[in-house]
Amino acid sequence: MDQFSSEPLYEVALSDDAQDRSASRDSLFLMAELRVDEQVTTVRIRNLSAGGLMAEFPQGLDQDTEVTCELRGVGIVHGKVAWSAAGRVGIAFDRQINPLMARKPVGIAVKPKMVPNVAVPSRR
C-alpha cells in the first residue's frame, strides 16, 4: 500500500496559491504613499516584487480592499490587499512592475565643469 503521492513535490508546492507568492522578492526599506479611498498614508515597504509588496500598516486593512500605491521610480500602481496581519499588509498589484526601478537613485548629480585657470589682473 503506497501512502505517498505520486506527484512530484515541486508540482504540489506550486499550486495556484503558491505560484502567486513564488516570485522573487527584493527586501528593502522604502517609503511610499498608500491611498485607501481618499486617505493617503506614508508606509514603509519591507519587500517588493514584480507582482506586489509587503508594507507596515498598523491599522490593518480588509482583504480585497482596493488601494493605490505611489512608488518612487515606478509611479502609481493599483492593487488589492491580499492579506493583513500583525501590522503589515500584502498588496497584489493589478499589473507587473519592474521592482528594480524603485532602487534607482532619485536624481543624478551633475558634476560641475572645471574652469581653466585664468590670470586675473590684480586691482590696485
mmCIF file of C-alpha atoms in Angstrom:
data_model
loop_
_atom_site.group_PDB
_atom_site.id
_atom_site.type_symbol
_atom_site.label_atom_id
_atom_site.label_comp_id
_atom_site.label_asym_id
_atom_site.label_seq_id
_atom_site.Cartn_x
_atom_site.Cartn_y
_atom_site.Cartn_z
ATOM 1 C CA MET A 1 0.000 0.000 0.000
ATOM 2 C CA ASP A 2 1.554 3.290 -1.148
ATOM 3 C CA GLN A 3 0.924 6.107 1.319
ATOM 4 C CA PHE A 4 2.795 8.780 -0.641
ATOM 5 C CA SER A 5 1.525 10.855 -3.559
ATOM 6 C CA SER A 6 2.931 10.022 -6.955
ATOM 7 C CA GLU A 7 3.011 13.738 -7.873
ATOM 8 C CA PRO A 8 6.465 15.295 -7.791
ATOM 9 C CA LEU A 9 6.984 17.537 -4.769
ATOM 10 C CA TYR A 10 7.525 20.692 -6.823
ATOM 11 C CA GLU A 11 4.125 20.242 -8.533
ATOM 12 C CA VAL A 12 2.376 20.063 -5.175
ATOM 13 C CA ALA A 13 4.264 23.112 -3.909
ATOM 14 C CA LEU A 14 3.339 25.129 -6.980
ATOM 15 C CA SER A 15 -0.404 25.113 -6.514
ATOM 16 C CA ASP A 16 -2.271 28.221 -7.720
ATOM 17 C CA ASP A 17 -1.931 29.937 -4.324
ATOM 18 C CA ALA A 18 1.764 29.136 -4.043
ATOM 19 C CA GLN A 19 2.520 30.338 -7.579
ATOM 20 C CA ASP A 20 1.203 33.801 -6.755
ATOM 21 C CA ARG A 21 3.766 34.123 -3.976
ATOM 22 C CA SER A 22 6.660 32.312 -5.637
ATOM 23 C CA ALA A 23 8.017 35.406 -7.402
ATOM 24 C CA SER A 24 11.364 36.734 -6.289
ATOM 25 C CA ARG A 25 11.068 39.429 -3.634
ATOM 26 C CA ASP A 26 13.530 42.229 -3.068
ATOM 27 C CA SER A 27 13.947 43.052 0.633
ATOM 28 C CA LEU A 28 14.362 46.755 1.138
ATOM 29 C CA PHE A 29 13.348 49.716 3.251
ATOM 30 C CA LEU A 30 11.449 52.235 1.156
ATOM 31 C CA MET A 31 8.862 54.865 1.984
ATOM 32 C CA ALA A 32 5.787 55.107 -0.246
ATOM 33 C CA GLU A 33 2.360 56.739 -0.338
ATOM 34 C CA LEU A 34 -0.565 54.338 0.111
ATOM 35 C CA ARG A 35 -4.041 55.581 -0.786
ATOM 36 C CA VAL A 36 -7.140 53.829 0.521
ATOM 37 C CA ASP A 37 -10.275 55.603 -0.705
ATOM 38 C CA GLU A 38 -9.398 59.279 -0.089
ATOM 39 C CA GLN A 39 -6.991 58.646 2.800
ATOM 40 C CA VAL A 40 -3.264 58.864 1.996
ATOM 41 C CA THR A 41 -0.734 57.353 4.400
ATOM 42 C CA THR A 42 3.038 57.128 4.205
ATOM 43 C CA VAL A 43 4.059 53.498 4.681
ATOM 44 C CA ARG A 44 7.312 51.568 4.948
ATOM 45 C CA ILE A 45 7.751 48.995 2.211
ATOM 46 C CA ARG A 46 9.609 45.924 3.512
ATOM 47 C CA ASN A 47 9.740 43.860 0.334
ATOM 48 C CA LEU A 48 8.818 44.382 -3.263
ATOM 49 C CA SER A 49 8.340 42.086 -6.240
ATOM 50 C CA ALA A 50 7.004 42.481 -9.762
ATOM 51 C CA GLY A 51 3.557 41.429 -8.559
ATOM 52 C CA GLY A 52 3.207 43.057 -5.159
ATOM 53 C CA LEU A 53 4.644 44.339 -1.908
ATOM 54 C CA MET A 54 4.581 43.999 1.844
ATOM 55 C CA ALA A 55 4.225 47.196 3.859
ATOM 56 C CA GLU A 56 3.935 48.156 7.501
ATOM 57 C CA PHE A 57 0.370 49.333 8.108
ATOM 58 C CA PRO A 58 -0.615 49.142 11.799
ATOM 59 C CA GLN A 59 -4.325 49.858 11.178
ATOM 60 C CA GLY A 60 -4.743 46.735 9.053
ATOM 61 C CA LEU A 61 -6.994 46.503 6.010
ATOM 62 C CA ASP A 62 -9.669 44.097 4.853
ATOM 63 C CA GLN A 63 -8.720 41.561 2.214
ATOM 64 C CA ASP A 64 -9.614 42.685 -1.351
ATOM 65 C CA THR A 65 -9.621 46.389 -0.384
ATOM 66 C CA GLU A 66 -8.596 48.380 -3.457
ATOM 67 C CA VAL A 67 -5.520 50.538 -2.910
ATOM 68 C CA THR A 68 -3.209 52.786 -4.874
ATOM 69 C CA CYS A 69 0.480 52.962 -4.101
ATOM 70 C CA GLU A 70 2.902 55.592 -5.329
ATOM 71 C CA LEU A 71 6.365 54.077 -5.525
ATOM 72 C CA ARG A 72 9.471 56.151 -6.120
ATOM 73 C CA GLY A 73 10.941 55.351 -9.526
ATOM 74 C CA VAL A 74 7.893 53.292 -10.528
ATOM 75 C CA GLY A 75 4.949 55.672 -10.213
ATOM 76 C CA ILE A 76 1.358 54.936 -9.292
ATOM 77 C CA VAL A 77 0.349 51.278 -9.085
ATOM 78 C CA HIS A 78 -3.151 49.982 -8.370
ATOM 79 C CA GLY A 79 -3.765 46.797 -6.446
ATOM 80 C CA LYS A 80 -5.752 44.936 -3.811
ATOM 81 C CA VAL A 81 -4.967 43.829 -0.284
ATOM 82 C CA ALA A 82 -4.043 40.137 -0.421
ATOM 83 C CA TRP A 83 -3.584 39.746 3.346
ATOM 84 C CA SER A 84 -3.315 41.794 6.523
ATOM 85 C CA ALA A 85 -1.785 40.645 9.825
ATOM 86 C CA ALA A 86 0.358 41.865 12.699
ATOM 87 C CA GLY A 87 0.623 45.461 11.489
ATOM 88 C CA ARG A 88 1.607 44.550 7.941
ATOM 89 C CA VAL A 89 -0.288 44.219 4.669
ATOM 90 C CA GLY A 90 0.400 42.348 1.474
ATOM 91 C CA ILE A 91 -0.713 44.063 -1.706
ATOM 92 C CA ALA A 92 -1.107 42.325 -5.063
ATOM 93 C CA PHE A 93 -0.628 44.716 -7.990
ATOM 94 C CA ASP A 94 -3.061 44.885 -10.910
ATOM 95 C CA ARG A 95 -0.082 44.909 -13.297
ATOM 96 C CA GLN A 96 3.523 43.771 -13.167
ATOM 97 C CA ILE A 97 6.190 46.358 -12.351
ATOM 98 C CA ASN A 98 9.976 46.404 -12.518
ATOM 99 C CA PRO A 99 10.937 46.447 -8.817
ATOM 100 C CA LEU A 100 14.491 47.494 -9.661
ATOM 101 C CA MET A 101 13.140 50.891 -10.710
ATOM 102 C CA ALA A 102 12.353 51.638 -7.053
ATOM 103 C CA ARG A 103 16.044 51.197 -6.210
ATOM 104 C CA LYS A 104 17.332 53.689 -8.779
ATOM 105 C CA PRO A 105 18.740 56.927 -7.361
ATOM 106 C CA VAL A 106 16.246 59.770 -7.160
ATOM 107 C CA GLY A 107 18.456 62.200 -9.046
ATOM 108 C CA ILE A 108 21.818 62.139 -10.721
ATOM 109 C CA ALA A 109 24.235 64.765 -9.552
ATOM 110 C CA VAL A 110 25.744 66.863 -12.283
ATOM 111 C CA LYS A 111 29.468 67.207 -11.960
ATOM 112 C CA PRO A 112 30.464 70.857 -12.214
ATOM 113 C CA LYS A 113 32.604 71.785 -15.160
ATOM 114 C CA MET A 114 36.151 72.710 -14.387
ATOM 115 C CA VAL A 115 37.075 76.256 -15.309
ATOM 116 C CA PRO A 116 40.648 76.622 -16.521
ATOM 117 C CA ASN A 117 42.944 78.835 -14.512
ATOM 118 C CA VAL A 118 42.766 82.270 -15.993
ATOM 119 C CA ALA A 119 45.101 85.036 -14.999
ATOM 120 C CA VAL A 120 43.038 87.733 -13.353
ATOM 121 C CA PRO A 121 44.599 91.148 -13.289
ATOM 122 C CA SER A 122 45.035 92.483 -9.798
ATOM 123 C CA ARG A 123 43.181 95.604 -8.792
ATOM 124 C CA ARG A 124 45.288 98.409 -7.449
#
